[in-house]
Coordinates of C-alpha atoms (C1' of nucleotides) in Angstrom, one line a residue:
Chain A
X447 CA 5.3 44.6 44.0
X448 CA 8.2 42.7 45.6
X449 CA 10.9 45.3 45.7
X450 CA 11.5 48.8 44.5
X451 CA 14.6 50.5 43.4
X452 CA 14.4 53.3 45.9
X453 CA 14.8 56.2 43.6
X454 CA 18.1 58.0 43.5
X455 CA 18.6 59.9 40.3
X456 CA 18.1 59.2 36.6
X457 CA 21.9 59.5 36.2
X458 CA 22.5 56.9 38.8
X459 CA 20.1 54.5 37.1
X460 CA 21.8 55.1 33.8
X461 CA 25.1 54.3 35.3
X462 CA 23.8 51.1 36.9
X463 CA 22.6 50.0 33.5
X464 CA 25.7 51.0 31.6
X465 CA 28.1 49.3 33.9
X466 CA 26.1 46.1 34.0
X467 CA 25.9 46.2 30.3
X468 CA 29.7 46.6 29.8
X469 CA 30.2 43.7 32.1
X470 CA 27.7 41.5 30.2
X471 CA 28.7 42.5 26.7
X472 CA 32.3 41.9 27.2
X473 CA 31.6 38.6 28.9
X474 CA 29.1 37.2 26.5
X475 CA 28.8 39.6 23.7
X476 CA 25.9 41.7 22.5
X477 CA 23.9 39.0 21.0
X478 CA 24.2 36.6 23.8
X479 CA 23.0 39.2 26.3
X480 CA 19.3 39.7 26.6
X481 CA 17.7 42.8 27.9
X482 CA 16.4 40.6 30.7
X483 CA 20.0 39.8 31.6
X484 CA 20.8 43.5 31.8
X485 CA 17.8 44.1 34.0
X486 CA 18.8 41.3 36.4
X487 CA 22.4 42.3 36.6
X488 CA 21.8 46.0 37.0
X489 CA 18.8 45.6 39.3
X490 CA 16.9 48.0 37.1
X491 CA 13.6 46.9 35.7
X492 CA 13.1 46.2 32.0
X493 CA 10.6 49.1 31.9
X494 CA 13.1 51.5 33.3
X495 CA 15.7 50.5 30.9
X496 CA 13.4 51.2 28.0
X497 CA 12.5 54.4 29.6
X498 CA 16.0 55.7 29.8
X499 CA 17.4 54.2 26.6
X500 CA 15.0 53.6 23.8
X501 CA 15.9 50.1 22.9
X502 CA 18.7 47.6 23.2
X503 CA 20.7 49.3 20.6
X504 CA 20.3 52.5 22.5
X505 CA 22.0 51.0 25.5
X506 CA 24.9 49.7 23.4
X507 CA 25.2 53.0 21.7
X508 CA 25.2 55.1 24.9
X509 CA 27.9 52.8 26.3
X510 CA 30.0 53.0 23.3
X511 CA 30.0 56.7 23.1
X512 CA 30.7 57.0 26.8
X513 CA 33.8 54.9 26.4
X514 CA 35.0 56.8 23.3
X515 CA 34.5 60.1 25.2
X516 CA 36.5 59.0 28.2
X517 CA 39.3 57.7 25.9
X518 CA 39.4 61.0 24.0
X519 CA 39.6 63.0 27.2
X520 CA 42.6 61.0 28.3
X521 CA 44.3 61.5 24.9
X522 CA 43.7 65.2 25.1
X523 CA 45.3 65.3 28.4
X524 CA 48.3 63.7 26.9
X525 CA 48.4 66.2 24.1
X526 CA 48.2 69.1 26.6
X527 CA 50.9 67.8 28.9
X528 CA 53.5 66.8 26.3
X529 CA 55.1 68.7 23.5
X530 CA 57.1 66.3 21.3
X531 CA 55.5 63.5 19.3
X532 CA 58.0 61.2 20.9
X533 CA 56.7 61.9 24.4
X534 CA 53.1 62.0 23.3
X535 CA 53.1 58.7 21.5
X536 CA 55.0 57.0 24.3
X537 CA 52.4 58.3 26.7
X538 CA 49.6 57.0 24.5
X539 CA 51.0 53.5 24.5
X540 CA 51.5 53.6 28.2
X541 CA 47.9 54.8 28.6
X542 CA 46.5 52.0 26.4
X543 CA 48.5 49.4 28.4
X544 CA 47.4 50.8 31.7
X545 CA 43.7 50.9 30.7
X546 CA 44.0 47.3 29.5
X547 CA 45.3 46.2 32.8
X548 CA 43.0 48.3 35.0
X549 CA 39.8 48.0 32.9
X550 CA 40.2 45.1 30.6
X551 CA 36.5 44.9 29.9
X552 CA 36.5 48.5 28.6
X553 CA 39.5 47.7 26.4
X554 CA 38.0 44.5 25.2
X555 CA 34.8 46.2 24.2
X556 CA 36.6 48.9 22.3
X557 CA 39.1 46.6 20.6
X558 CA 37.2 43.5 19.9
X559 CA 33.6 44.0 19.7
X560 CA 33.1 44.7 16.1
X561 CA 30.5 47.1 17.2
X562 CA 29.3 47.5 13.7
X563 CA 27.5 44.2 14.0
X564 CA 25.1 45.8 16.4
X565 CA 25.8 49.5 15.8
X566 CA 25.8 49.6 12.1
X567 CA 25.5 53.4 12.0
X568 CA 28.6 54.1 14.0
X569 CA 31.8 54.8 12.1
X570 CA 34.4 52.1 12.3
X571 CA 36.4 52.4 15.4
X572 CA 39.6 53.5 13.6
X573 CA 37.9 56.6 12.3
X574 CA 36.5 57.4 15.7
X575 CA 37.9 60.3 17.6
X576 CA 40.5 58.6 19.7
X577 CA 42.2 57.0 16.7
X578 CA 42.1 60.3 14.9
X579 CA 43.8 62.0 17.8
X580 CA 46.5 59.3 17.8
X581 CA 47.1 59.9 14.1
X582 CA 47.2 63.6 14.6
X583 CA 50.1 63.1 17.0
X584 CA 52.0 61.2 14.4
X585 CA 51.3 64.0 11.8
X586 CA 52.6 66.5 14.3
X587 CA 55.8 64.4 14.7
X588 CA 56.4 64.6 10.9
X589 CA 56.1 68.3 11.0
X590 CA 58.6 68.7 13.7
X591 CA 60.9 66.3 11.9
X592 CA 60.9 63.6 14.6
X593 CA 59.2 61.1 12.4
X594 CA 60.0 60.1 8.9
X595 CA 57.9 61.5 6.1
X596 CA 55.8 58.5 5.4
X597 CA 52.2 58.0 4.4
X598 CA 50.2 58.9 7.5
X599 CA 48.3 55.6 7.7
X600 CA 51.5 53.6 7.3
X601 CA 53.3 55.6 10.0
X602 CA 50.5 55.4 12.5
X603 CA 49.8 51.7 11.8
X604 CA 53.5 50.9 12.4
X605 CA 53.8 53.1 15.4
X606 CA 50.7 51.8 17.2
X607 CA 50.3 48.4 15.6
X608 CA 52.7 46.5 17.8
X609 CA 51.2 47.9 21.0
X610 CA 47.7 47.1 19.8
X611 CA 48.7 43.6 18.9
X612 CA 50.1 43.2 22.4
X613 CA 46.8 44.4 23.9
X614 CA 44.7 41.9 21.9
X615 CA 47.1 39.1 22.9
X616 CA 46.9 40.1 26.5
X617 CA 43.1 40.2 26.3
X618 CA 43.1 36.8 24.7
X619 CA 45.1 35.4 27.5
X620 CA 48.2 34.7 25.4
X621 CA 50.3 37.1 27.5
X622 CA 50.3 36.4 31.2
X623 CA 52.4 39.1 32.7
X624 CA 51.1 42.7 33.0
X625 CA 51.5 44.7 29.9
X626 CA 53.1 47.5 31.9
X627 CA 56.3 45.3 32.1
X628 CA 56.5 45.5 28.3
X629 CA 56.0 49.3 27.8
X630 CA 59.6 50.1 27.3
X631 CA 60.6 47.3 25.0
X632 CA 57.5 47.7 22.8
X633 CA 58.1 51.4 22.7
X634 CA 61.7 51.1 21.6
X635 CA 60.7 48.9 18.7
X636 CA 57.7 51.0 17.7
X637 CA 59.5 54.2 17.8
X638 CA 62.5 52.9 15.9
X639 CA 60.2 51.7 13.2
X640 CA 59.3 55.2 12.1
X641 CA 61.7 57.7 13.8
X642 CA 64.1 59.6 11.6
X643 CA 67.5 58.0 11.9
X644 CA 69.4 59.2 14.8
X645 CA 72.9 58.0 15.8
X646 CA 72.6 54.3 16.4
Chain B
X1129 CA 7.8 18.7 -4.5
X1130 CA 8.4 21.6 -6.8
X1131 CA 12.1 21.4 -7.6
X1132 CA 15.0 19.3 -6.6
X1133 CA 18.6 20.3 -6.4
X1134 CA 20.0 18.1 -9.2
X1135 CA 22.2 16.0 -7.0
X1136 CA 25.9 16.4 -7.5
X1137 CA 28.1 15.4 -4.6
X1138 CA 28.0 15.9 -0.9
X1139 CA 31.3 17.8 -1.2
X1140 CA 29.7 20.1 -3.8
X1141 CA 26.8 20.8 -1.5
X1142 CA 29.1 21.5 1.4
X1143 CA 31.0 24.0 -0.6
X1144 CA 27.8 25.8 -1.7
X1145 CA 26.8 26.2 1.9
X1146 CA 30.3 27.3 3.1
X1147 CA 30.7 29.9 0.5
X1148 CA 27.3 31.3 1.0
X1149 CA 27.9 31.3 4.7
X1150 CA 31.2 33.2 4.4
X1151 CA 29.5 35.7 2.3
X1152 CA 26.6 36.2 4.7
X1153 CA 28.7 36.1 7.9
X1154 CA 31.1 38.7 6.7
X1155 CA 28.3 40.9 5.4
X1156 CA 25.9 40.7 8.3
X1157 CA 27.7 38.8 11.1
X1158 CA 26.9 35.5 12.6
X1159 CA 24.0 36.6 14.7
X1160 CA 22.3 38.5 12.0
X1161 CA 22.4 35.6 9.6
X1162 CA 19.7 32.9 10.0
X1163 CA 19.9 29.4 8.8
X1164 CA 17.1 30.3 6.5
X1165 CA 19.3 33.0 5.0
X1166 CA 22.0 30.5 4.4
X1167 CA 19.5 28.1 2.8
X1168 CA 18.2 30.8 0.5
X1169 CA 21.6 32.1 -0.5
X1170 CA 23.2 28.7 -1.1
X1171 CA 20.2 27.1 -2.8
X1172 CA 20.5 24.2 -0.4
X1173 CA 17.5 23.3 1.8
X1174 CA 17.4 23.7 5.5
X1175 CA 17.2 19.9 5.9
X1176 CA 20.3 19.4 3.8
X1177 CA 22.2 21.9 5.8
X1178 CA 21.4 20.1 9.0
X1179 CA 22.2 16.8 7.4
X1180 CA 25.7 17.9 6.5
X1181 CA 26.6 20.1 9.4
X1182 CA 24.9 19.3 12.7
X1183 CA 23.8 22.7 13.6
X1184 CA 24.4 26.4 12.9
X1185 CA 27.6 26.4 15.0
X1186 CA 28.7 23.4 13.0
X1187 CA 28.6 25.5 9.8
X1188 CA 30.6 28.3 11.4
X1189 CA 33.1 25.9 12.8
X1190 CA 33.6 24.0 9.5
X1191 CA 34.1 27.3 7.7
X1192 CA 36.5 28.6 10.3
X1193 CA 38.7 25.6 10.2
X1194 CA 38.7 25.5 6.5
X1195 CA 40.0 29.1 6.4
X1196 CA 42.6 28.4 9.0
X1197 CA 43.8 25.4 7.1
X1198 CA 44.1 27.2 3.9
X1199 CA 46.1 30.0 5.6
X1200 CA 48.4 27.5 7.3
X1201 CA 49.1 25.8 4.0
X1202 CA 50.1 29.1 2.4
X1203 CA 52.4 29.9 5.4
X1204 CA 54.0 26.5 5.1
X1205 CA 54.7 27.1 1.5
X1206 CA 56.5 30.3 2.5
X1207 CA 58.5 28.5 5.1
X1208 CA 59.5 25.9 2.5
X1209 CA 60.5 28.4 -0.2
X1210 CA 62.5 30.8 1.9
X1211 CA 65.4 30.4 4.3
X1212 CA 66.0 33.6 6.1
X1213 CA 63.5 35.1 8.6
X1214 CA 63.9 38.3 6.6
X1215 CA 62.5 36.7 3.4
X1216 CA 59.9 34.7 5.2
X1217 CA 58.4 37.5 7.2
X1218 CA 58.4 39.7 4.2
X1219 CA 56.6 37.1 2.2
X1220 CA 54.0 36.7 5.0
X1221 CA 53.1 40.3 5.0
X1222 CA 52.8 40.3 1.2
X1223 CA 50.6 37.2 1.5
X1224 CA 48.3 38.8 4.0
X1225 CA 48.0 41.9 2.0
X1226 CA 47.3 39.9 -1.2
X1227 CA 44.6 37.9 0.5
X1228 CA 43.1 41.0 1.9
X1229 CA 42.8 42.4 -1.6
X1230 CA 41.7 39.2 -3.3
X1231 CA 39.4 37.7 -0.7
X1232 CA 38.5 40.5 1.7
X1233 CA 35.7 38.5 3.1
X1234 CA 38.0 35.7 4.1
X1235 CA 40.3 38.2 5.8
X1236 CA 37.5 40.1 7.4
X1237 CA 36.1 36.9 8.9
X1238 CA 39.4 35.9 10.3
X1239 CA 40.4 39.3 11.6
X1240 CA 37.3 40.8 12.8
X1241 CA 34.8 38.3 13.7
X1242 CA 35.6 37.7 17.3
X1243 CA 34.7 34.2 16.6
X1244 CA 34.7 33.4 20.2
X1245 CA 31.3 34.9 20.5
X1246 CA 29.9 32.0 18.5
X1247 CA 32.6 29.5 18.7
X1248 CA 33.4 29.6 22.3
X1249 CA 35.4 26.4 22.3
X1250 CA 37.9 27.5 19.6
X1251 CA 41.1 28.9 20.8
X1252 CA 41.6 32.6 20.3
X1253 CA 42.8 33.4 16.8
X1254 CA 46.2 34.4 17.9
X1255 CA 47.0 31.0 19.3
X1256 CA 45.7 29.3 16.2
X1257 CA 48.1 27.6 13.9
X1258 CA 48.7 30.4 11.4
X1259 CA 49.8 32.8 14.1
X1260 CA 51.9 30.2 15.7
X1261 CA 53.7 29.7 12.4
X1262 CA 54.2 33.4 12.1
X1263 CA 55.8 33.5 15.6
X1264 CA 57.9 30.5 14.8
X1265 CA 59.4 32.4 11.9
X1266 CA 60.4 35.2 14.2
X1267 CA 61.9 32.8 16.7
X1268 CA 63.9 31.4 13.9
X1269 CA 65.2 34.8 13.0
X1270 CA 66.4 35.3 16.5
X1271 CA 68.4 32.1 16.3
X1272 CA 70.1 33.1 13.1
X1273 CA 70.9 36.5 14.5
X1274 CA 68.8 38.4 12.1
X1275 CA 66.4 39.6 14.7
X1276 CA 67.1 41.2 18.1
X1277 CA 66.8 39.0 21.1
X1278 CA 63.5 40.2 22.4
X1279 CA 60.6 38.7 24.1
X1280 CA 59.0 36.6 21.4
X1281 CA 55.6 38.2 21.8
X1282 CA 57.0 41.6 21.7
X1283 CA 59.0 40.9 18.6
X1284 CA 56.2 39.3 16.7
X1285 CA 53.7 41.9 17.7
X1286 CA 55.9 44.7 16.5
X1287 CA 56.9 42.9 13.3
X1288 CA 53.3 42.0 12.2
X1289 CA 51.3 44.6 14.2
X1290 CA 51.8 47.4 11.7
X1291 CA 50.7 45.2 8.8
X1292 CA 47.7 43.9 10.7
X1293 CA 46.7 47.4 11.5
X1294 CA 46.9 48.3 7.8
X1295 CA 44.7 45.4 7.0
X1296 CA 42.0 46.3 9.4
X1297 CA 42.1 49.9 8.2
X1298 CA 41.7 48.7 4.7
X1299 CA 38.8 46.4 5.6
X1300 CA 37.1 49.3 7.4
X1301 CA 37.4 51.5 4.3
X1302 CA 39.9 53.9 5.8
X1303 CA 42.5 53.1 3.2
X1304 CA 41.4 53.4 -0.3
X1305 CA 44.3 52.2 -2.4
X1306 CA 45.3 48.6 -2.7
X1307 CA 47.4 47.4 0.2
X1308 CA 49.9 46.0 -2.3
X1309 CA 51.1 49.5 -2.9
X1310 CA 52.1 49.7 0.7
X1311 CA 54.0 46.4 1.1
X1312 CA 57.5 47.8 0.9
X1313 CA 57.0 50.9 3.0
X1314 CA 55.2 48.9 5.7
X1315 CA 57.9 46.2 5.5
X1316 CA 60.7 48.6 5.9
X1317 CA 59.2 50.1 9.1
X1318 CA 58.3 46.7 10.5
X1319 CA 61.6 45.1 9.9
X1320 CA 63.6 48.0 11.2
X1321 CA 61.6 47.8 14.4
X1322 CA 63.1 44.5 15.4
X1323 CA 66.1 43.8 13.2
X1324 CA 69.6 43.8 14.6
X1325 CA 71.3 47.0 13.8
X1326 CA 72.9 47.0 10.5
X1327 CA 74.8 49.9 9.1
X1328 CA 72.3 52.7 8.6
Chain C
dT898 C1' 15.1 -2.1 -2.2
dT899 C1' 18.0 0.3 0.4
dG900 C1' 20.2 4.2 2.4
dA901 C1' 22.1 8.6 1.6
dC902 C1' 20.2 12.8 0.5
dT903 C1' 16.7 16.7 -0.1
dA904 C1' 12.8 19.3 1.0
dG905 C1' 10.3 22.7 3.7
dA906 C1' 6.3 22.7 7.1
dA907 C1' 5.9 22.6 12.0
dC908 C1' 7.5 23.3 16.7
dG909 C1' 8.7 25.5 20.9
dA910 C1' 11.9 28.5 23.2
dG911 C1' 13.4 32.9 23.8
dC912 C1' 13.8 37.3 22.1
dG913 C1' 13.0 42.6 22.0
dT914 C1' 9.5 45.5 22.9
dT915 C1' 5.0 47.5 24.6
dC916 C1' 1.8 49.2 27.8
dG917 C1' -1.2 49.7 31.7
dT918 C1' -0.1 50.4 36.1
dT919 C1' 2.1 51.8 40.6
dC920 C1' 5.1 54.5 43.2
dT921 C1' 7.9 58.6 44.6
dA922 C1' 9.4 63.2 45.2
dG923 C1' 8.5 67.6 44.7
dT924 C1' 5.4 71.7 44.3
dA925 C1' 1.3 74.4 44.8
dT926 C1' -2.7 75.4 47.5
dT927 C1' -5.0 75.9 51.6
Chain D
dA351 C1' 1.4 71.9 58.5
dA352 C1' -1.7 69.3 55.8
dT353 C1' -3.5 68.2 51.5
dA354 C1' -4.0 67.6 46.6
dC355 C1' -1.8 67.4 42.5
dT356 C1' 1.8 66.4 38.9
dA357 C1' 5.7 64.6 36.3
dG358 C1' 8.1 61.1 35.3
dA359 C1' 10.7 56.9 37.1
dA360 C1' 10.0 52.1 37.9
dC361 C1' 7.6 47.9 37.2
dG362 C1' 6.9 43.3 34.8
dA363 C1' 3.3 40.4 32.5
dA364 C1' 2.1 39.8 28.0
dC365 C1' 2.6 40.0 22.9
dG366 C1' 4.1 38.9 18.5
dC367 C1' 7.8 37.4 16.1
dT368 C1' 12.0 35.0 14.6
dC369 C1' 15.1 31.8 15.5
dG370 C1' 17.5 27.1 15.6
dT371 C1' 16.0 22.8 15.2
dT372 C1' 13.2 18.6 14.3
dC373 C1' 10.4 15.7 11.6
dT374 C1' 8.2 13.2 8.1
dA375 C1' 7.7 12.6 3.4
dG376 C1' 9.7 12.3 -0.9
dT377 C1' 13.8 11.5 -4.4
dC378 C1' 17.5 9.3 -6.5
dA379 C1' 21.6 6.4 -7.4
dA380 C1' 23.5 2.0 -6.9

DNA sequence: TTGACTAGAACGAGCGTTCGTTCTAGTATT
DNA sequence: AATACTAGAACGAACGCTCGTTCTAGTCAA
């Protein structure tokens, strides 16, 4: 045996694998990444990977759920710390932009990866919890009278759609400056699109 | 030899292959579709496929460019037949919704398929011609004073973002009714988000 | 007859996965 | 303190299979 991963903890190994996997999947995609690639990049042996996750799909699935969970936690924080829909939704867009800048790979995976091609049993991303929380905030805004009484899908698509489009453009390299510089102007447009008319 | 594809024309064969491919790619994705699958579905032999397209990527590439071209032509029609940015952009959203309803597979492929995973040399979709035409319409609206003087990316993201989000939701099965029923309400929100203030 | 086209068997590379084994850290026994 | 034992983490060669692609033989229209 040439070298041995001096054992730390199962959790440590899992994290090694997951972070290498995120890196590789966002770089080359699921199908262009082999388990061997993951083993090489994470310095964890193939056998170990199969020991911790059952198969390649298990790795993808674990990673995906990790990311969704982290995202949901952030959104719940926002919900706790803000009362009005106006503040909450603004904070959401700021969060999404910040994550895009700080962890573009994470964002790319969540946005782009059409995970259903390799995780066919997962729900589509927009019925996943983070997006449901985002819609919930919009619904709350309708109740408090901040937001026009529209179809919920229409309202949340219009409110978040602009920001999401900015994110994908940024990830595709079409936008060169940091998204954080655009928060306020995107927010003004997005909010105006569905807010009840105030004095203009 | 058991049977022979009664020979029609090279163009006919190409179309058989491309339409089967669109079907398969949107159904199962590029990587879950083998050349054998395409041959079976299109009733064109493997040899023929390789004769007409050089390789699997060639099939994908031909199809992708076909779709972009058709989309561009529709957008140019819109540009020709409408003068104001207001009319043009409204027509664009209506077009996108209509295509989504009539040819969801086409839309799904263009929207979702992260084509860069298998067409790494193509530009990202949002710098492809259709999206450039869409941005051009927005720029035109700024010149005529219909649209606020915003950063071009911000303005077009906000104008089209809501509609695009509706499309992906529809494709994911989150929206059950035809998008055509939402055209006007989405349009009102989208346009309000970036139009210069008129009397409210 | 020629050359574009069709056909599908054959090929080899690379894949996900398995499995027999080794290694390590911790526990129980003395 | 020394030893024996155990659970499970780590290892990677090997397997079987599927894939994209090639190749040779055959077909048909001009």
